[in-house]
CSV table of C-alpha atoms in Angstrom, one decimal:
chain,number,residue,atom,x,y,z
A,1,MET,CA,0.0,0.0,0.0
A,2,ALA,CA,1.4,3.4,-1.0
A,3,GLU,CA,2.3,5.2,2.2
A,4,GLU,CA,1.6,8.9,2.5
A,5,VAL,CA,3.2,10.9,5.3
A,6,LEU,CA,2.7,14.7,5.5
A,7,LEU,CA,4.1,17.0,8.0
A,8,PHE,CA,2.9,20.5,8.7
A,9,GLY,CA,5.5,22.6,10.5
A,10,VAL,CA,7.4,25.8,10.9
A,11,TRP,CA,11.1,26.0,10.0
A,12,GLY,CA,12.2,27.6,13.2
A,13,SER,CA,10.0,25.6,15.6
A,14,PRO,CA,11.7,23.0,17.8
A,15,PHE,CA,8.4,21.1,18.0
A,16,SER,CA,8.1,20.4,14.3
A,17,ARG,CA,11.8,19.8,14.0
A,18,ARG,CA,11.5,17.1,16.6
A,19,VAL,CA,9.1,15.2,14.3
A,20,GLU,CA,11.4,15.7,11.4
A,21,MET,CA,14.3,14.4,13.4
A,22,ALA,CA,12.4,11.2,14.2
A,23,LEU,CA,11.3,10.7,10.6
A,24,LYS,CA,14.8,11.3,9.3
A,25,LEU,CA,16.4,9.0,11.9
A,26,LYS,CA,14.0,6.2,10.8
A,27,GLY,CA,14.5,7.0,7.1
A,28,ILE,CA,10.8,7.7,6.5
A,29,GLN,CA,9.9,9.7,3.4
A,30,TYR,CA,7.5,12.6,4.0
A,31,LYS,CA,6.1,15.6,2.3
A,32,TYR,CA,6.7,18.8,4.3
A,33,PHE,CA,4.4,21.9,4.3
A,34,GLU,CA,5.7,25.1,5.8
A,35,GLU,CA,3.1,27.0,7.7
A,36,GLU,CA,2.9,30.7,8.6
A,37,LEU,CA,2.0,31.1,12.3
A,38,THR,CA,0.1,34.4,11.6
A,39,ASN,CA,-1.7,32.9,8.6
A,40,LYS,CA,-2.4,29.3,9.1
A,41,SER,CA,-3.6,27.3,6.2
A,42,PRO,CA,-7.1,25.9,6.0
A,43,THR,CA,-5.6,22.5,5.7
A,44,LEU,CA,-3.8,22.8,9.0
A,45,LEU,CA,-6.9,24.1,10.7
A,46,LYS,CA,-8.8,21.1,9.2
A,47,TYR,CA,-6.2,18.6,10.5
A,48,ASN,CA,-5.9,20.2,14.0
A,49,PRO,CA,-9.1,22.0,14.8
A,50,ILE,CA,-8.7,21.6,18.5
A,51,HIS,CA,-5.3,23.4,19.0
A,52,LYS,CA,-4.8,24.9,15.5
A,53,LYS,CA,-1.1,24.4,16.0
A,54,ILE,CA,1.9,22.8,14.3
A,55,PRO,CA,3.3,20.2,14.1
A,56,VAL,CA,0.7,17.9,12.6
A,57,LEU,CA,1.6,14.6,11.1
A,58,VAL,CA,-0.8,13.1,8.6
A,59,HIS,CA,-0.3,9.4,7.9
A,60,ASN,CA,-2.5,8.0,5.1
A,61,GLY,CA,-5.0,10.8,5.7
A,62,LYS,CA,-5.2,10.4,9.5
A,63,PRO,CA,-3.9,13.5,11.4
A,64,ILE,CA,-2.0,13.4,14.7
A,65,ALA,CA,-1.2,16.5,16.7
A,66,GLU,CA,1.1,17.3,19.7
A,67,SER,CA,4.8,16.6,19.1
A,68,GLN,CA,5.3,14.0,21.9
A,69,VAL,CA,2.2,12.1,20.9
A,70,ILE,CA,3.4,12.2,17.3
A,71,LEU,CA,6.9,10.9,18.3
A,72,GLU,CA,5.3,7.9,20.2
A,73,TYR,CA,3.1,7.2,17.1
A,74,ILE,CA,6.1,7.3,14.8
A,75,ASP,CA,8.1,4.9,17.0
A,76,GLU,CA,5.1,2.5,17.3
A,77,THR,CA,4.4,2.6,13.5
A,78,TRP,CA,7.9,2.4,12.1
A,79,LYS,CA,9.9,-0.1,14.1
A,80,ASP,CA,13.4,0.6,12.6
A,81,CYS,CA,15.8,2.6,14.8
A,82,PRO,CA,13.7,2.7,17.9
A,83,ILE,CA,13.7,5.9,19.9
A,84,PHE,CA,12.1,4.4,22.9
A,85,PRO,CA,13.8,1.8,25.2
A,86,LYS,CA,12.2,-1.7,25.4
A,87,ASP,CA,12.1,-2.0,29.2
A,88,PRO,CA,8.9,-0.5,30.7
A,89,TYR,CA,10.7,1.2,33.6
A,90,GLU,CA,13.2,2.9,31.1
A,91,ARG,CA,10.2,3.9,29.0
A,92,ALA,CA,8.5,5.4,31.9
A,93,ASN,CA,11.7,7.3,32.8
A,94,ALA,CA,12.0,8.6,29.2
A,95,ARG,CA,8.4,9.8,29.2
A,96,PHE,CA,9.0,11.4,32.6
A,97,TRP,CA,11.9,13.5,31.4
A,98,ALA,CA,10.3,14.4,28.1
A,99,LYS,CA,7.3,15.7,30.1
A,100,PHE,CA,9.6,17.6,32.5
A,101,ILE,CA,11.3,19.3,29.6
A,102,ASP,CA,8.1,20.6,28.0
A,103,GLU,CA,6.1,21.3,31.2
A,104,LYS,CA,8.8,22.7,33.5
A,105,CYS,CA,12.0,23.5,31.7
A,106,LEU,CA,10.6,25.3,28.7
A,107,PRO,CA,8.2,27.6,30.6
A,108,GLY,CA,11.0,28.2,33.2
A,109,ILE,CA,13.4,29.2,30.4
A,110,PHE,CA,10.9,31.6,28.9
A,111,ASN,CA,10.3,33.1,32.3
A,112,ALA,CA,14.0,33.6,32.9
A,113,CYS,CA,14.5,35.1,29.4
A,114,TRP,CA,11.4,37.1,28.9
A,115,GLY,CA,9.6,37.3,32.3
A,116,GLU,CA,8.9,40.2,34.5
A,117,GLU,CA,12.0,42.2,35.4
A,118,LYS,CA,11.4,42.1,39.1
A,119,GLN,CA,11.1,38.3,39.1
A,120,HIS,CA,14.2,37.9,36.9
A,121,GLN,CA,16.6,36.6,39.6
A,122,ASN,CA,14.1,34.1,40.9
A,123,ALA,CA,13.2,33.0,37.4
A,124,VAL,CA,16.8,32.4,36.5
A,125,LYS,CA,17.3,30.4,39.8
A,126,GLU,CA,14.3,28.2,39.0
A,127,ALA,CA,15.3,27.6,35.4
A,128,CYS,CA,18.8,26.6,36.6
A,129,GLU,CA,17.3,24.2,39.1
A,130,HIS,CA,15.5,22.5,36.2
A,131,LEU,CA,18.7,22.3,34.2
A,132,LYS,CA,20.4,20.8,37.2
A,133,HIS,CA,17.9,17.9,37.1
A,134,LEU,CA,18.8,17.3,33.5
A,135,GLU,CA,22.5,17.6,34.3
A,136,ASN,CA,22.1,14.8,36.9
A,137,GLU,CA,20.0,12.7,34.5
A,138,ILE,CA,22.5,12.8,31.6
A,139,GLY,CA,25.3,11.9,33.9
A,140,GLU,CA,28.0,10.0,32.1
A,141,LYS,CA,25.7,8.9,29.2
A,142,LYS,CA,26.4,10.0,25.7
A,143,TYR,CA,22.8,10.6,25.0
A,144,PHE,CA,19.7,10.6,27.3
A,145,GLY,CA,18.8,7.5,25.3
A,146,GLY,CA,22.2,5.9,26.1
A,147,GLU,CA,24.4,5.0,23.2
A,148,ALA,CA,21.9,6.2,20.6
A,149,ILE,CA,19.7,9.2,20.3
A,150,GLY,CA,16.3,8.6,21.9
A,151,PHE,CA,13.0,10.1,22.7
A,152,VAL,CA,14.3,12.4,25.4
A,153,ASP,CA,17.2,13.6,23.3
A,154,ILE,CA,14.8,14.6,20.5
A,155,VAL,CA,12.5,16.4,22.9
A,156,ALA,CA,15.5,18.0,24.5
A,157,ASN,CA,16.3,19.7,21.2
A,158,ILE,CA,15.1,22.8,22.8
A,159,ILE,CA,17.9,22.5,25.4
A,160,GLY,CA,20.5,21.4,22.8
A,161,TYR,CA,20.0,24.1,20.3
A,162,TRP,CA,17.2,26.5,20.8
A,163,LEU,CA,18.2,27.5,24.4
A,164,GLY,CA,21.4,29.0,22.9
A,165,LEU,CA,19.2,31.1,20.6
A,166,PHE,CA,16.9,32.2,23.4
A,167,GLU,CA,19.9,33.2,25.5
A,168,GLU,CA,21.4,35.3,22.7
A,169,ALA,CA,18.0,36.9,21.9
A,170,SER,CA,17.3,37.8,25.5
A,171,GLY,CA,20.7,38.4,26.9
A,172,THR,CA,20.1,35.9,29.8
A,173,LYS,CA,22.7,33.1,30.0
A,174,LEU,CA,21.4,29.9,31.7
A,175,LEU,CA,23.4,26.9,30.3
A,176,THR,CA,26.9,27.7,31.4
A,177,ARG,CA,29.7,25.1,31.0
A,178,GLU,CA,30.9,25.8,34.6
A,179,GLU,CA,27.6,25.0,36.2
A,180,PHE,CA,26.4,22.3,33.7
A,181,PRO,CA,29.4,20.6,32.2
A,182,LYS,CA,27.6,17.3,31.4
A,183,LEU,CA,24.6,18.9,29.9
A,184,SER,CA,26.8,21.3,27.9
A,185,ASN,CA,28.7,18.4,26.6
A,186,TRP,CA,25.6,16.5,25.7
A,187,ALA,CA,24.4,19.6,23.7
A,188,ASP,CA,27.7,19.7,21.8
A,189,VAL,CA,27.3,16.0,20.9
A,190,PHE,CA,23.7,16.3,20.1
A,191,VAL,CA,24.0,19.2,17.6
A,192,SER,CA,26.8,17.5,15.8
A,193,SER,CA,25.1,14.1,15.6
A,194,CYS,CA,24.1,12.5,12.3
A,195,GLY,CA,20.4,12.8,11.7
A,196,ILE,CA,20.3,15.9,13.9
A,197,LYS,CA,22.7,18.4,12.5
A,198,GLU,CA,21.2,18.2,9.1
A,199,ASN,CA,17.9,19.1,10.6
A,200,LEU,CA,18.6,22.2,12.6
A,201,PRO,CA,17.6,25.6,11.3
A,202,LEU,CA,21.0,27.1,10.8
A,203,ALA,CA,20.1,30.7,10.1
A,204,ARG,CA,20.8,31.7,13.7
A,205,ASP,CA,20.6,35.4,13.1
A,206,LYS,CA,17.2,35.1,11.5
A,207,LEU,CA,15.9,33.0,14.4
A,208,ILE,CA,17.4,35.4,17.0
A,209,ALA,CA,15.8,38.3,15.3
A,210,TYR,CA,12.5,36.4,15.1
A,211,PHE,CA,12.5,35.6,18.8
A,212,ARG,CA,13.4,39.2,19.7
A,213,SER,CA,10.5,40.5,17.6
A,214,ARG,CA,8.1,38.0,19.0
A,215,PHE,CA,9.0,37.9,22.7
A,216,GLY,CA,11.0,41.1,23.3
A,217,THR,CA,14.7,41.8,23.8
A,218,GLY,CA,14.9,40.3,27.3
A,219,SER,CA,13.7,40.6,30.9
A,220,THR,CA,15.0,44.1,31.1
A,221,ASP,CA,12.7,45.1,28.3
A,222,ALA,CA,9.2,45.9,29.6
A,223,SER,CA,7.5,45.2,26.3
A,224,LYS,CA,6.7,41.5,25.5
B,1,MET,CA,4.8,-11.1,34.4
B,2,ALA,CA,5.5,-13.3,37.4
B,3,ASN,CA,3.5,-12.9,40.6
B,4,SER,CA,4.7,-10.1,42.8
B,5,SER,CA,3.9,-9.9,46.5
B,6,CYS,CA,1.7,-7.0,47.6
B,7,SER,CA,4.6,-5.4,49.4
B,8,ASP,CA,6.4,-5.2,46.2
B,9,ILE,CA,3.9,-2.7,44.9
B,10,LYS,CA,3.2,0.5,46.7
B,11,VAL,CA,1.1,3.5,45.7
B,12,LEU,CA,1.9,6.8,47.4
B,13,GLY,CA,-1.3,8.8,47.2
B,14,ALA,CA,-4.2,10.6,48.8
B,15,TRP,CA,-7.8,9.7,48.6
B,16,PRO,CA,-9.0,13.0,47.1
B,17,SER,CA,-6.5,13.2,44.2
B,18,PRO,CA,-7.9,12.3,40.8
B,19,PHE,CA,-4.4,11.6,39.6
B,20,VAL,CA,-4.0,8.9,42.3
B,21,MET,CA,-7.4,7.5,41.3
B,22,ARG,CA,-6.0,6.9,37.8
B,23,VAL,CA,-3.2,4.7,39.2
B,24,ARG,CA,-5.6,2.7,41.4
B,25,ILE,CA,-8.1,2.1,38.6
B,26,ALA,CA,-5.3,0.9,36.3
B,27,LEU,CA,-4.0,-1.5,39.0
B,28,ASN,CA,-7.6,-2.8,39.6
B,29,ILE,CA,-8.1,-3.4,35.9
B,30,LYS,CA,-5.0,-5.6,36.0
B,31,SER,CA,-6.1,-7.2,39.3
B,32,VAL,CA,-2.8,-6.2,40.9
B,33,LYS,CA,-2.7,-6.0,44.7
B,34,TYR,CA,-0.8,-3.1,46.2
B,35,GLU,CA,-0.1,-1.4,49.4
B,36,PHE,CA,-1.7,2.1,49.5
B,37,LEU,CA,0.3,4.6,51.6
B,38,GLU,CA,-1.8,7.6,52.3
B,39,GLU,CA,0.1,10.9,52.3
B,40,THR,CA,-1.3,13.6,54.6
B,41,HIS,CA,-2.2,17.0,53.1
B,42,SER,CA,-0.1,18.9,55.6
B,43,SER,CA,3.3,17.3,55.2
B,44,LYS,CA,5.1,15.1,52.7
B,45,SER,CA,6.7,11.8,53.8
B,46,GLN,CA,10.4,11.1,53.5
B,47,LEU,CA,9.5,8.2,51.1
B,48,LEU,CA,7.6,10.6,48.8
B,49,LEU,CA,10.4,13.2,48.8
B,50,GLN,CA,12.9,10.4,48.1
B,51,SER,CA,10.8,8.8,45.4
B,52,ASN,CA,9.8,11.9,43.6
B,53,PRO,CA,12.6,14.5,44.2
B,54,VAL,CA,11.7,16.5,41.1
B,55,TYR,CA,8.1,17.2,41.7
B,56,LYS,CA,7.6,16.0,45.3
B,57,LYS,CA,4.0,15.0,44.3
B,58,ILE,CA,1.6,12.1,44.4
B,59,PRO,CA,0.9,9.7,42.9
B,60,VAL,CA,4.1,7.6,42.9
B,61,LEU,CA,4.1,3.9,42.1
B,62,ILE,CA,6.9,2.0,43.7
B,63,HIS,CA,7.5,-1.3,42.0
B,64,GLY,CA,10.2,-3.5,43.4
B,65,GLY,CA,11.7,-0.5,45.0
B,66,LYS,CA,11.8,1.6,41.8
B,67,PRO,CA,9.6,4.7,41.7
B,68,ILE,CA,7.5,5.8,38.7
B,69,CYS,CA,5.9,9.3,38.8
B,70,GLU,CA,3.3,11.2,36.9
B,71,SER,CA,-0.1,9.5,36.7
B,72,LEU,CA,-0.5,8.9,33.0
B,73,ILE,CA,3.1,7.7,32.8
B,74,ILE,CA,2.3,5.3,35.6
B,75,VAL,CA,-0.8,4.0,33.9
B,76,GLN,CA,1.2,3.3,30.7
B,77,TYR,CA,3.8,1.6,32.8
B,78,ILE,CA,1.2,-0.6,34.5
B,79,ASP,CA,-0.2,-1.5,31.1
B,80,GLU,CA,3.2,-2.5,29.7
B,81,VAL,CA,4.3,-4.5,32.8
B,82,TRP,CA,1.1,-6.4,33.4
B,83,SER,CA,0.7,-7.1,29.7
B,84,SER,CA,-1.2,-10.4,30.3
B,85,GLY,CA,-4.1,-8.5,31.9
B,86,PRO,CA,-6.8,-6.6,30.0
B,87,SER,CA,-5.2,-3.9,27.8
B,88,ILE,CA,-5.5,-0.3,28.9
B,89,LEU,CA,-4.3,1.3,25.7
B,90,PRO,CA,-5.6,0.1,22.4
B,91,SER,CA,-3.3,-1.9,20.2
B,92,ASP,CA,-3.5,0.2,17.0
B,93,PRO,CA,-0.9,3.1,17.0
B,94,TYR,CA,-3.4,5.6,15.7
B,95,ASP,CA,-6.0,4.8,18.3
B,96,ARG,CA,-3.3,5.1,20.9
B,97,ALA,CA,-2.3,8.5,19.6
B,98,ILE,CA,-5.9,9.7,19.8
B,99,GLU,CA,-6.3,8.5,23.4
B,100,ARG,CA,-3.0,10.1,24.4
B,101,PHE,CA,-4.0,13.4,22.6
B,102,TRP,CA,-7.3,13.6,24.5
B,103,ALA,CA,-5.7,12.5,27.8
B,104,ALA,CA,-3.3,15.4,27.5
B,105,TYR,CA,-6.2,17.7,26.6
B,106,VAL,CA,-7.9,16.7,29.9
B,107,ASP,CA,-4.8,17.6,31.9
B,108,ASP,CA,-3.8,20.7,30.0
B,109,LYS,CA,-7.2,22.3,29.3
B,110,ILE,CA,-10.1,20.8,31.3
B,111,PHE,CA,-8.5,20.1,34.7
B,112,PRO,CA,-6.9,23.6,35.1
B,113,SER,CA,-10.2,25.3,34.2
B,114,MET,CA,-12.1,23.0,36.6
B,115,LYS,CA,-9.6,23.9,39.4
B,116,LEU,CA,-10.0,27.7,38.8
B,117,LEU,CA,-13.8,27.3,38.6
B,118,ASN,CA,-13.7,26.0,42.2
B,119,THR,CA,-13.0,29.5,43.6
B,120,ALA,CA,-14.1,31.8,40.8
B,121,GLN,CA,-16.8,34.4,41.1
B,122,GLY,CA,-19.0,36.5,38.7
B,123,GLU,CA,-17.8,37.0,35.2
B,124,GLU,CA,-14.7,34.9,35.7
B,125,LYS,CA,-16.9,32.0,36.8
B,126,THR,CA,-19.2,32.4,33.8
B,127,ALA,CA,-16.3,32.4,31.4
B,128,LEU,CA,-14.8,29.3,33.1
B,129,VAL,CA,-18.0,27.4,33.0
B,130,GLU,CA,-18.2,28.1,29.2
B,131,GLN,CA,-14.6,27.0,28.8
B,132,VAL,CA,-15.1,23.7,30.6
B,133,THR,CA,-18.4,23.1,28.8
B,134,GLU,CA,-16.8,23.7,25.4
B,135,GLY,CA,-14.1,21.3,26.3
B,136,LEU,CA,-16.6,18.6,27.3
B,137,VAL,CA,-18.5,19.1,24.1
B,138,LEU,CA,-15.2,18.3,22.2
B,139,LEU,CA,-14.8,15.3,24.4
B,140,GLU,CA,-18.3,14.2,23.6
B,141,GLU,CA,-17.4,14.2,19.9
B,142,ALA,CA,-14.3,12.3,20.6
B,143,PHE,CA,-16.3,9.8,22.7
B,144,GLN,CA,-18.8,9.2,19.9
B,145,LYS,CA,-16.0,8.5,17.4
B,146,SER,CA,-13.9,6.4,19.8
B,147,SER,CA,-16.6,4.3,21.5
B,148,LYS,CA,-18.3,3.3,18.3
B,149,GLY,CA,-21.6,2.8,20.1
B,150,LYS,CA,-20.0,1.0,23.0
B,151,ALA,CA,-20.0,2.0,26.7
B,152,PHE,CA,-16.5,3.4,27.0
B,153,PHE,CA,-13.9,5.4,25.1
B,154,GLY,CA,-12.0,2.1,25.1
B,155,GLY,CA,-15.0,0.2,23.7
B,156,ASP,CA,-16.4,-2.6,25.8
B,157,ARG,CA,-13.9,-2.2,28.5
B,158,ILE,CA,-12.4,0.8,30.3
B,159,GLY,CA,-9.2,2.1,28.7
B,160,PHE,CA,-6.6,4.8,29.0
B,161,LEU,CA,-8.8,7.8,28.2
B,162,ASP,CA,-11.7,6.5,30.3
B,163,ILE,CA,-9.2,6.4,33.2
B,164,ALA,CA,-7.7,9.8,32.4
B,165,PHE,CA,-11.0,11.6,32.2
B,166,GLY,CA,-13.1,9.3,34.5
B,167,SER,CA,-10.8,10.1,37.4
B,168,MET,CA,-12.0,13.7,37.1
B,169,LEU,CA,-15.7,12.8,37.6
B,170,GLY,CA,-15.8,13.0,41.4
B,171,TRP,CA,-14.4,16.6,41.3
B,172,LEU,CA,-16.5,17.5,38.3
B,173,ARG,CA,-19.6,16.7,40.3
B,174,ALA,CA,-18.3,18.4,43.5
B,175,ILE,CA,-17.6,21.6,41.5
B,176,GLU,CA,-21.1,21.4,40.0
B,177,LYS,CA,-22.6,21.2,43.5
B,178,MET,CA,-20.4,23.9,45.0
B,179,GLY,CA,-20.8,26.3,42.1
B,180,GLY,CA,-24.4,25.6,41.4
B,181,VAL,CA,-23.5,24.9,37.8
B,182,LYS,CA,-24.1,22.2,35.3
B,183,LEU,CA,-21.0,20.9,33.4
B,184,LEU,CA,-21.9,17.4,32.2
B,185,ASP,CA,-25.2,18.2,30.6
B,186,GLU,CA,-27.8,15.7,29.1
B,187,ALA,CA,-28.5,18.2,26.3
B,188,LYS,CA,-25.0,19.0,25.3
B,189,THR,CA,-23.1,15.8,26.3
B,190,PRO,CA,-25.6,12.9,26.4
B,191,GLY,CA,-23.0,10.3,25.5
B,192,LEU,CA,-20.7,11.4,28.3
B,193,VAL,CA,-23.6,11.5,30.8
B,194,GLN,CA,-24.3,7.9,30.0
B,195,TRP,CA,-20.6,7.1,30.0
B,196,ALA,CA,-20.1,8.6,33.4
B,197,GLU,CA,-22.8,6.3,34.8
B,198,SER,CA,-21.2,3.2,33.2
B,199,LEU,CA,-17.8,4.2,34.4
B,200,CYS,CA,-18.8,4.7,38.0
B,201,GLY,CA,-20.6,1.4,38.0
B,202,ASP,CA,-17.5,-0.5,36.7
B,203,GLY,CA,-15.8,-3.0,39.1
B,204,ALA,CA,-12.4,-1.4,38.6
B,205,VAL,CA,-13.7,2.0,39.6
B,206,GLU,CA,-15.8,0.9,42.6
B,207,GLY,CA,-14.7,2.5,45.8
B,208,ILE,CA,-12.1,4.7,44.1
B,209,ILE,CA,-14.0,7.9,43.2
B,210,PRO,CA,-15.1,9.4,46.5
B,211,ASP,CA,-18.7,10.6,47.1
B,212,THR,CA,-19.5,14.1,46.0
B,213,GLU,CA,-20.3,15.2,49.6
B,214,LYS,CA,-16.9,14.0,50.9
B,215,LEU,CA,-15.1,16.0,48.2
B,216,VAL,CA,-17.2,19.1,48.9
B,217,GLU,CA,-16.3,18.9,52.6
B,218,PHE,CA,-12.6,18.4,51.7
B,219,ALA,CA,-12.7,21.4,49.3
B,220,LYS,CA,-14.1,23.6,52.1
B,221,ILE,CA,-11.3,22.5,54.4
B,222,LEU,CA,-8.8,23.3,51.7
B,223,VAL,CA,-10.2,26.7,51.1
B,224,LYS,CA,-10.0,27.4,54.9
B,225,MET,CA,-6.4,26.2,55.1
B,226,LYS,CA,-5.4,28.4,52.2
B,227,GLY,CA,-7.1,31.3,54.0
B,228,HIS,CA,-9.2,32.4,51.1
């Protein structure tokens, strides 16, 4: 049966890039549609009427939304190069850290970079506490997934690449090598890994300019 | 999976928490015996702080000494470990994705609005009621598609989304009572009204969702404690 895989994404979005990373790691052919966040296509709205967001994966006409849900779907559908461990406890652990990254780390980072000025110090402290948990979790491993890139590594693309952009855009440094040597090392390895490096949006200046225009120039800037 | 003794499996929880209810329903579906360790509201036990150092929250499942945290992650773990029991997630990857999507929707959209509704007044309250109702209407559509005429989102038997959303029913009813509002409505969400009845009558759920009155009393105590 002819397989049709469509992906609706945005070039600078870590969420749609996650899906592309998984598809590319598994060698899955797909057709990509670039969306404009301020002018979403009727097709996207048809496929994701609930959240109206990217990414959306459409497999043989059936849409799936939410990047982590999509990643699990991809791993369950295309069994080559698994991104989840086999052991149930390890799987639970992977899901735990992925959830932590999106629900705690990311909002914490945003708050530190672009939150209220008077809360800035506290926000930075909290964001660093979250990064400390990741520092402890990566430990001596090459990847969060062990010897090979896994689910958590892909979800942590935000930490591995986008965090640097947020830091530059906002002027707030969080992931320092002194405080987070293991996580910094993981980030270096991650962005230079096969299957990942080809899939990162490399126009850093363009991205930094975009983040500044969308979120402001940093916690010292009152406008958001 | 080989038989484990009851002491091998512990659930750290508290009776009013819908997230803890999810874990207990899942273990019941698999007929797994466990030791329930009730956390008090006022202080967290050493075991909890050790087992969940990141969030310091219940529920935590401790299996053979290893902790698993976050209710929906625990439910999936239970499904994968006790694979010979009735399945909680469907077998088809697309159906699994749909259930995971809606379970996340319950946690990210419906539950937070429900929580705010508890103490909201006036215009804010009206807006929240509308938000929750709209969410439930979307879930009603999902239910019609997913159940295919059967009693549950999971079909003939309770599944992942039934657990994720069903665990909220106690508090949904308590909030309706306290706020004098109707959230699950015969007119707007007839399927879900019927579903709620079937779910609460299911053997795996029996004794897990507390009586509405008990939750209302608890909510009053909580409000007093927080000094609202």
